[in-house]
PDB file of C-alpha atoms in Angstrom:
ATOM      1  CA  MET A 280      20.604  62.420  95.936  1.00 42.00           C
ATOM      2  CA  GLN A 281      21.872  63.631  92.540  1.00 41.00           C
ATOM      3  CA  SER A 282      22.690  60.114  91.433  1.00 39.00           C
ATOM      4  CA  ARG A 283      19.153  58.738  91.783  1.00 40.00           C
ATOM      5  CA  PRO A 284      17.791  59.937  88.424  1.00 39.00           C
ATOM      6  CA  PHE A 285      20.809  58.405  86.699  1.00 37.00           C
ATOM      7  CA  ILE A 286      20.161  55.089  88.420  1.00 36.00           C
ATOM      8  CA  GLU A 287      16.493  55.204  87.498  1.00 41.00           C
ATOM      9  CA  GLU A 288      17.401  56.077  83.917  1.00 41.00           C
ATOM     10  CA  ALA A 289      19.841  53.185  83.785  1.00 42.00           C
ATOM     11  CA  GLU A 290      17.175  50.829  85.140  1.00 45.00           C
ATOM     12  CA  ASN A 291      14.739  52.093  82.517  1.00 50.00           C
ATOM     13  CA  ASP A 292      17.308  51.446  79.793  1.00 52.00           C
ATOM     14  CA  ASP A 293      17.773  47.907  81.083  1.00 52.00           C
ATOM     15  CA  ASP A 294      14.011  47.383  81.147  1.00 54.00           C
ATOM     16  CA  GLU A 295      13.712  48.620  77.583  1.00 53.00           C
ATOM     17  CA  GLU A 296      16.521  46.317  76.458  1.00 55.00           C
ATOM     18  CA  GLU A 297      14.872  43.360  78.208  1.00 54.00           C
ATOM     19  CA  LYS A 298      11.533  44.287  76.633  1.00 51.00           C
ATOM     20  CA  ASP A 299      13.142  44.455  73.193  1.00 56.00           C
ATOM     21  CA  GLU A 300      14.704  41.036  73.765  1.00 56.00           C
ATOM     22  CA  ASP A 301      11.345  39.630  74.936  1.00 54.00           C
ATOM     23  CA  ASP A 302       9.579  41.098  71.904  1.00 55.00           C
ATOM     24  CA  GLU A 303      12.229  39.632  69.624  1.00 60.00           C
ATOM     25  CA  GLU A 304      11.879  36.223  71.294  1.00 57.00           C
ATOM     26  CA  VAL A 305       8.084  36.319  70.966  1.00 48.00           C
ATOM     27  CA  GLY A 306       8.457  37.319  67.328  1.00 52.00           C
ATOM     28  CA  ASP A 307      10.785  34.388  66.692  1.00 54.00           C
ATOM     29  CA  ARG A 308       8.294  32.024  68.324  1.00 49.00           C
ATOM     30  CA  LEU A 309       5.430  33.375  66.226  1.00 44.00           C
ATOM     31  CA  ASP A 310       7.521  32.996  63.079  1.00 49.00           C
ATOM     32  CA  ALA A 311       8.316  29.404  64.042  1.00 45.00           C
ATOM     33  CA  ILE A 312       4.646  28.650  64.702  1.00 38.00           C
ATOM     34  CA  GLU A 313       3.600  30.246  61.418  1.00 42.00           C
ATOM     35  CA  GLU A 314       6.272  28.264  59.564  1.00 44.00           C
ATOM     36  CA  THR A 315       5.005  25.032  61.151  1.00 43.00           C
ATOM     37  CA  LEU A 316       1.384  25.784  60.312  1.00 43.00           C
ATOM     38  CA  THR A 317       2.171  26.577  56.672  1.00 46.00           C
ATOM     39  CA  LYS A 318       4.175  23.432  55.985  1.00 55.00           C
ATOM     40  CA  MET A 319       2.867  20.947  53.469  1.00 52.00           C
ATOM     41  CA  MET A 320       1.513  18.002  55.435  1.00 55.00           C
ATOM     42  CA  LYS A 321      -0.066  14.758  54.284  1.00 54.00           C
ATOM     43  CA  LEU A 322      -2.972  13.310  56.247  1.00 50.00           C
ATOM     44  CA  MET A 323      -2.054   9.804  57.417  1.00 48.00           C
ATOM     45  CA  GLN A 324      -4.656   8.840  60.019  1.00 50.00           C
ATOM     46  CA  VAL A 325      -7.579  10.388  61.908  1.00 48.00           C
ATOM     47  CA  MET A 326      -8.533   9.384  65.457  1.00 47.00           C
ATOM     48  CA  VAL A 327     -11.535  10.831  67.329  1.00 49.00           C
ATOM     49  CA  ASP A 328     -11.251  11.591  71.046  1.00 50.00           C
ATOM     50  CA  LYS A 329     -14.332  12.275  73.172  1.00 48.00           C
ATOM     51  CA  VAL A 330     -13.406  15.184  75.450  1.00 45.00           C
ATOM     52  CA  GLN A 331     -16.805  15.944  77.011  1.00 46.00           C
ATOM     53  CA  PRO A 332     -20.380  14.921  76.193  1.00 49.00           C
ATOM     54  CA  GLN A 333     -21.241  16.290  72.739  1.00 53.00           C
ATOM     55  CA  GLN A 334     -17.647  17.491  72.304  1.00 56.00           C
ATOM     56  CA  HIS A 335     -14.998  15.697  70.318  1.00 65.00           C
ATOM     57  CA  GLN A 336     -11.460  16.321  69.173  1.00 70.00           C
ATOM     58  CA  GLN A 337      -9.678  14.760  66.257  1.00 74.00           C
ATOM     59  CA  ARG A 338      -6.140  13.522  66.685  1.00 76.00           C
ATOM     60  CA  VAL A 339      -4.595  13.647  63.256  1.00 75.00           C
ATOM     61  CA  GLU A 340      -1.369  11.971  62.218  1.00 74.00           C
ATOM     62  CA  LEU A 341       0.423  14.129  59.661  1.00 72.00           C
ATOM     63  CA  ARG A 342       3.597  13.638  57.657  1.00 66.00           C
ATOM     64  CA  ASP A 343       5.800  16.550  56.694  1.00 68.00           C
ATOM     65  CA  ILE A 344       6.145  16.404  52.909  1.00 65.00           C
ATOM     66  CA  ASP A 345       9.667  17.861  52.953  1.00 64.00           C
ATOM     67  CA  THR A 346      11.264  15.966  55.848  1.00 65.00           C
ATOM     68  CA  GLY A 347       9.079  12.861  56.089  1.00 63.00           C
ATOM     69  CA  ASN A 348       8.719  13.381  59.849  1.00 71.00           C
ATOM     70  CA  LYS A 349       5.378  12.430  61.400  1.00 73.00           C
ATOM     71  CA  VAL A 350       3.570  14.535  63.992  1.00 76.00           C
ATOM     72  CA  ILE A 351       0.289  14.297  65.890  1.00 81.00           C
ATOM     73  CA  GLU A 352      -1.912  17.391  65.931  1.00 74.00           C
ATOM     74  CA  ARG A 353      -5.270  17.953  67.637  1.00 76.00           C
ATOM     75  CA  PHE A 354      -8.158  19.751  65.949  1.00 72.00           C
ATOM     76  CA  ARG A 355     -11.650  20.619  67.081  1.00 71.00           C
ATOM     77  CA  THR A 356     -14.390  19.080  64.979  1.00 70.00           C
ATOM     78  CA  ASP A 357     -15.519  22.581  63.977  1.00 72.00           C
ATOM     79  CA  GLU A 358     -11.993  23.740  63.131  1.00 70.00           C
ATOM     80  CA  ALA A 359     -11.147  24.265  59.472  1.00 70.00           C
ATOM     81  CA  ILE A 360      -7.802  23.638  57.797  1.00 70.00           C
ATOM     82  CA  GLU A 361      -6.742  24.553  54.297  1.00 71.00           C
ATOM     83  CA  ARG A 362      -6.710  21.720  51.796  1.00 72.00           C
ATOM     84  CA  VAL A 363      -4.117  21.814  49.045  1.00 71.00           C
ATOM     85  CA  PHE A 364      -5.323  20.648  45.659  1.00 76.00           C
ATOM     86  CA  VAL A 365      -2.776  18.441  43.975  1.00 80.00           C
ATOM     87  CA  GLU A 366      -2.277  16.993  40.516  1.00 89.00           C
ATOM     88  CA  GLU A 367      -2.721  13.233  40.252  1.00 92.00           C
ATOM     89  CA  LYS A 368      -0.947  11.109  37.672  1.00 95.00           C
ATOM     90  CA  THR A 369      -0.997   7.381  37.016  1.00 97.00           C
ATOM     91  CA  PHE A 370       2.274   5.493  36.632  1.00 98.00           C
ATOM     92  CA  THR A 371       3.304   1.897  36.092  1.00 98.00           C
ATOM     93  CA  PHE A 372       5.515   0.374  38.772  1.00 98.00           C
ATOM     94  CA  LEU A 373       8.733  -1.144  37.414  1.00 97.00           C
ATOM     95  CA  TYR A 374      10.949  -2.102  40.339  1.00 96.00           C
ATOM     96  CA  VAL A 375      12.485  -1.081  43.670  1.00 95.00           C
ATOM     97  CA  GLU A 376      16.145  -0.181  43.877  1.00 94.00           C
ATOM     98  CA  GLY A 377      17.310   0.407  47.436  1.00 92.00           C
ATOM     99  CA  GLU A 378      15.253   3.220  48.933  1.00 93.00           C
ATOM    100  CA  PHE A 379      13.870   4.336  45.591  1.00 96.00           C
ATOM    101  CA  VAL A 380      11.049   3.209  43.323  1.00 97.00           C
ATOM    102  CA  LEU A 381      11.249   3.373  39.545  1.00 97.00           C
ATOM    103  CA  LEU A 382       7.993   4.262  37.791  1.00 97.00           C
ATOM    104  CA  MET A 383       7.013   4.767  34.160  1.00 98.00           C
ATOM    105  CA  ASN A 384       4.477   7.090  32.615  1.00 96.00           C
ATOM    106  CA  PRO A 385       2.312   4.725  30.499  1.00 95.00           C
ATOM    107  CA  SER A 386       1.561   7.471  27.968  1.00 94.00           C
ATOM    108  CA  THR A 387       5.016   8.922  27.365  1.00 95.00           C
ATOM    109  CA  PHE A 388       7.124   5.985  28.642  1.00 96.00           C
ATOM    110  CA  GLU A 389       9.115   8.517  30.642  1.00 96.00           C
ATOM    111  CA  GLN A 390      10.662   6.971  33.744  1.00 97.00           C
ATOM    112  CA  ILE A 391      10.922   8.710  37.110  1.00 96.00           C
ATOM    113  CA  GLU A 392      12.589   7.743  40.375  1.00 96.00           C
ATOM    114  CA  VAL A 393      10.837   8.579  43.647  1.00 95.00           C
ATOM    115  CA  SER A 394      11.461   7.836  47.300  1.00 93.00           C
ATOM    116  CA  LYS A 395      10.009   4.575  48.559  1.00 94.00           C
ATOM    117  CA  ASP A 396       8.856   6.468  51.657  1.00 89.00           C
ATOM    118  CA  LEU A 397       6.168   8.186  49.569  1.00 90.00           C
ATOM    119  CA  PHE A 398       4.249   4.900  49.563  1.00 93.00           C
ATOM    120  CA  GLY A 399       4.552   4.393  53.316  1.00 88.00           C
ATOM    121  CA  LYS A 400       3.648   0.891  54.497  1.00 90.00           C
ATOM    122  CA  THR A 401       1.798   0.173  51.256  1.00 94.00           C
ATOM    123  CA  ALA A 402       5.154  -0.165  49.486  1.00 95.00           C
ATOM    124  CA  ALA A 403       4.978  -3.844  50.465  1.00 96.00           C
ATOM    125  CA  TYR A 404       2.129  -4.318  47.977  1.00 97.00           C
ATOM    126  CA  LEU A 405       4.075  -3.051  44.973  1.00 97.00           C
ATOM    127  CA  LYS A 406       4.156  -5.560  42.127  1.00 95.00           C
ATOM    128  CA  GLU A 407       5.569  -5.402  38.628  1.00 94.00           C
ATOM    129  CA  ASP A 408       3.286  -3.590  36.144  1.00 96.00           C
ATOM    130  CA  MET A 409       0.978  -2.383  38.949  1.00 97.00           C
ATOM    131  CA  GLU A 410      -0.737   0.943  38.315  1.00 97.00           C
ATOM    132  CA  VAL A 411       0.024   3.428  41.083  1.00 98.00           C
ATOM    133  CA  THR A 412      -1.162   6.973  41.691  1.00 96.00           C
ATOM    134  CA  MET A 413       1.239   9.849  42.291  1.00 95.00           C
ATOM    135  CA  GLN A 414       0.262  13.225  43.713  1.00 90.00           C
ATOM    136  CA  PHE A 415       2.214  16.317  42.710  1.00 90.00           C
ATOM    137  CA  TYR A 416       2.173  19.877  44.009  1.00 83.00           C
ATOM    138  CA  ASP A 417       4.026  22.589  42.145  1.00 82.00           C
ATOM    139  CA  GLY A 418       5.831  19.881  40.175  1.00 85.00           C
ATOM    140  CA  LYS A 419       7.068  18.060  43.279  1.00 86.00           C
ATOM    141  CA  ALA A 420       6.042  14.492  44.167  1.00 88.00           C
ATOM    142  CA  MET A 421       4.130  14.634  47.450  1.00 84.00           C
ATOM    143  CA  SER A 422       2.712  11.155  47.939  1.00 87.00           C
ATOM    144  CA  ALA A 423       2.054   7.858  46.214  1.00 93.00           C
ATOM    145  CA  SER A 424      -0.563   5.158  46.620  1.00 93.00           C
ATOM    146  CA  VAL A 425      -1.252   1.638  45.435  1.00 96.00           C
ATOM    147  CA  PRO A 426      -4.712   0.356  44.425  1.00 96.00           C
ATOM    148  CA  PRO A 427      -7.161   0.024  47.351  1.00 95.00           C
ATOM    149  CA  ARG A 428      -7.485  -3.710  46.675  1.00 96.00           C
ATOM    150  CA  VAL A 429      -4.614  -6.032  45.857  1.00 96.00           C
ATOM    151  CA  THR A 430      -4.524  -9.791  45.312  1.00 96.00           C
ATOM    152  CA  CYS A 431      -1.830 -11.608  47.299  1.00 96.00           C
ATOM    153  CA  THR A 432      -0.801 -15.239  47.661  1.00 96.00           C
ATOM    154  CA  VAL A 433      -0.736 -16.885  51.085  1.00 96.00           C
ATOM    155  CA  ALA A 434       2.810 -18.047  51.836  1.00 96.00           C
ATOM    156  CA  GLU A 435       2.322 -19.402  55.364  1.00 95.00           C
ATOM    157  CA  ALA A 436      -0.812 -20.486  57.235  1.00 92.00           C
ATOM    158  CA  LYS A 437      -1.708 -22.935  59.961  1.00 82.00           C
ATOM    159  CA  SER A 438      -3.988 -25.757  58.895  1.00 75.00           C
ATOM    160  CA  HIS A 439      -7.623 -25.431  59.917  1.00 63.00           C
ATOM    161  CA  VAL A 440      -8.936 -28.195  62.174  1.00 56.00           C
ATOM    162  CA  LYS A 441     -12.611 -28.826  61.398  1.00 59.00           C
ATOM    163  CA  GLY A 442     -14.974 -28.916  64.354  1.00 54.00           C
ATOM    164  CA  LEU A 443     -12.459 -27.211  66.624  1.00 52.00           C
ATOM    165  CA  SER A 444     -14.974 -24.519  67.565  1.00 53.00           C
ATOM    166  CA  VAL A 445     -18.492 -23.493  66.676  1.00 53.00           C
ATOM    167  CA  ALA A 446     -17.420 -19.974  65.722  1.00 56.00           C
ATOM    168  CA  PRO A 447     -13.804 -20.209  64.548  1.00 63.00           C
ATOM    169  CA  GLN A 448     -11.802 -17.024  64.813  1.00 84.00           C
ATOM    170  CA  TYR A 449      -9.678 -15.486  62.089  1.00 90.00           C
ATOM    171  CA  LYS A 450      -6.101 -16.723  61.991  1.00 93.00           C
ATOM    172  CA  ARG A 451      -2.842 -15.046  61.067  1.00 94.00           C
ATOM    173  CA  VAL A 452      -1.434 -15.825  57.644  1.00 96.00           C
ATOM    174  CA  MET A 453       1.708 -14.540  55.960  1.00 96.00           C
ATOM    175  CA  LEU A 454       1.464 -13.178  52.448  1.00 97.00           C
ATOM    176  CA  ASP A 455       3.997 -13.492  49.658  1.00 96.00           C
ATOM    177  CA  ASN A 456       5.065  -9.881  50.305  1.00 95.00           C
ATOM    178  CA  GLY A 457       5.996 -10.668  53.914  1.00 95.00           C
ATOM    179  CA  LEU A 458       3.013  -8.981  55.561  1.00 96.00           C
ATOM    180  CA  THR A 459       0.942 -10.826  58.146  1.00 95.00           C
ATOM    181  CA  VAL A 460      -2.841 -10.397  58.044  1.00 95.00           C
ATOM    182  CA  LEU A 461      -5.916 -11.965  59.617  1.00 94.00           C
ATOM    183  CA  ALA A 462      -7.887 -14.323  57.379  1.00 95.00           C
ATOM    184  CA  PRO A 463     -10.748 -16.828  57.762  1.00 93.00           C
ATOM    185  CA  PRO A 464      -9.792 -20.301  59.017  1.00 92.00           C
ATOM    186  CA  PHE A 465     -10.429 -21.942  55.628  1.00 91.00           C
ATOM    187  CA  VAL A 466      -7.626 -19.968  53.936  1.00 94.00           C
ATOM    188  CA  GLU A 467      -4.632 -22.191  53.212  1.00 93.00           C
ATOM    189  CA  ILE A 468      -1.114 -21.906  51.794  1.00 95.00           C
ATOM    190  CA  GLY A 469      -1.191 -21.089  48.103  1.00 94.00           C
ATOM    191  CA  ASP A 470      -4.616 -19.436  48.190  1.00 95.00           C
ATOM    192  CA  LYS A 471      -4.991 -16.058  46.536  1.00 96.00           C
ATOM    193  CA  ILE A 472      -6.871 -13.548  48.640  1.00 96.00           C
ATOM    194  CA  VAL A 473      -7.902  -9.929  48.136  1.00 96.00           C
ATOM    195  CA  ILE A 474      -6.524  -7.491  50.714  1.00 96.00           C
ATOM    196  CA  ASN A 475      -7.593  -3.951  51.598  1.00 96.00           C
ATOM    197  CA  THR A 476      -4.301  -2.046  51.346  1.00 95.00           C
ATOM    198  CA  THR A 477      -5.562   0.768  53.586  1.00 91.00           C
ATOM    199  CA  ASP A 478      -5.786  -1.333  56.746  1.00 92.00           C
ATOM    200  CA  ASP A 479      -4.324  -4.710  55.638  1.00 95.00           C
ATOM    201  CA  SER A 480      -7.658  -6.442  56.138  1.00 95.00           C
ATOM    202  CA  TYR A 481      -8.984  -9.531  54.354  1.00 96.00           C
ATOM    203  CA  ILE A 482     -11.779  -8.871  51.855  1.00 94.00           C
ATOM    204  CA  THR A 483     -12.455 -12.114  50.009  1.00 93.00           C
ATOM    205  CA  ARG A 484     -10.939 -14.993  48.129  1.00 91.00           C
ATOM    206  CA  HIS A 485      -9.626 -14.183  44.690  1.00 85.00           C
ATOM    207  CA  LEU A 486     -11.664 -15.923  42.017  1.00 77.00           C
ATOM    208  CA  GLU A 487      -9.912 -16.846  38.814  1.00 65.00           C
ATOM    209  CA  VAL A 488     -12.107 -15.888  35.852  1.00 51.00           C
ATOM    210  CA  ASP A 489     -11.892 -17.800  32.590  1.00 47.00           C
ATOM    211  CA  PRO A 490     -10.861 -15.214  29.941  1.00 46.00           C
ATOM    212  CA  ALA A 491     -13.249 -16.824  27.424  1.00 47.00           C
ATOM    213  CA  TYR A 492     -16.139 -16.413  29.873  1.00 41.00           C
ATOM    214  CA  GLU A 493     -15.045 -12.897  30.857  1.00 41.00           C
ATOM    215  CA  ASN A 494     -15.056 -11.716  27.228  1.00 43.00           C
ATOM    216  CA  SER A 495     -18.289 -13.464  26.251  1.00 39.00           C
TER     217      SER A 495
END
């Protein structure tokens, strides 16, 4: 009978140790969650999901600025997230060397080397002397973008057969940068077309303007 209090005390000690371990584990999890939520992320794509009538969620594709890893997060339409204000600078594209892009500041002629990954899929549109936009936060390059519209030359395209259908569908054509896009049936090899670099969609034919007329 005398040993019972000792046993109960020992059990209480074990419980306290387990509780301390649980609290420590919960604390670690909260720290991990807080660290994830405070990371610098770049918005890549927004998709809207209809959960219930009058209720929607946004699936957002984000890219970790530090690691480059992409994640999908869900947000309510009434949920607010903090937006980081960045510094934008314009650079002139020079060339690609491996996994890096060499750019030049047009004002100071200073050259910088940045990761090609900062441009994402739009890196395919990079052309010599193209003006690109860089975004910096606390002196660190966060992202890069090409102009929203770029003129490309059609490298491959199937010939259009007149009268084949009343409402001909768009056809796939390959551009000089290797990308494949949908274009109207009248577009042929060698044509210059204007492409929306955000979604790789056809906008219009590129019209050559006579410099004399343009400056008149």
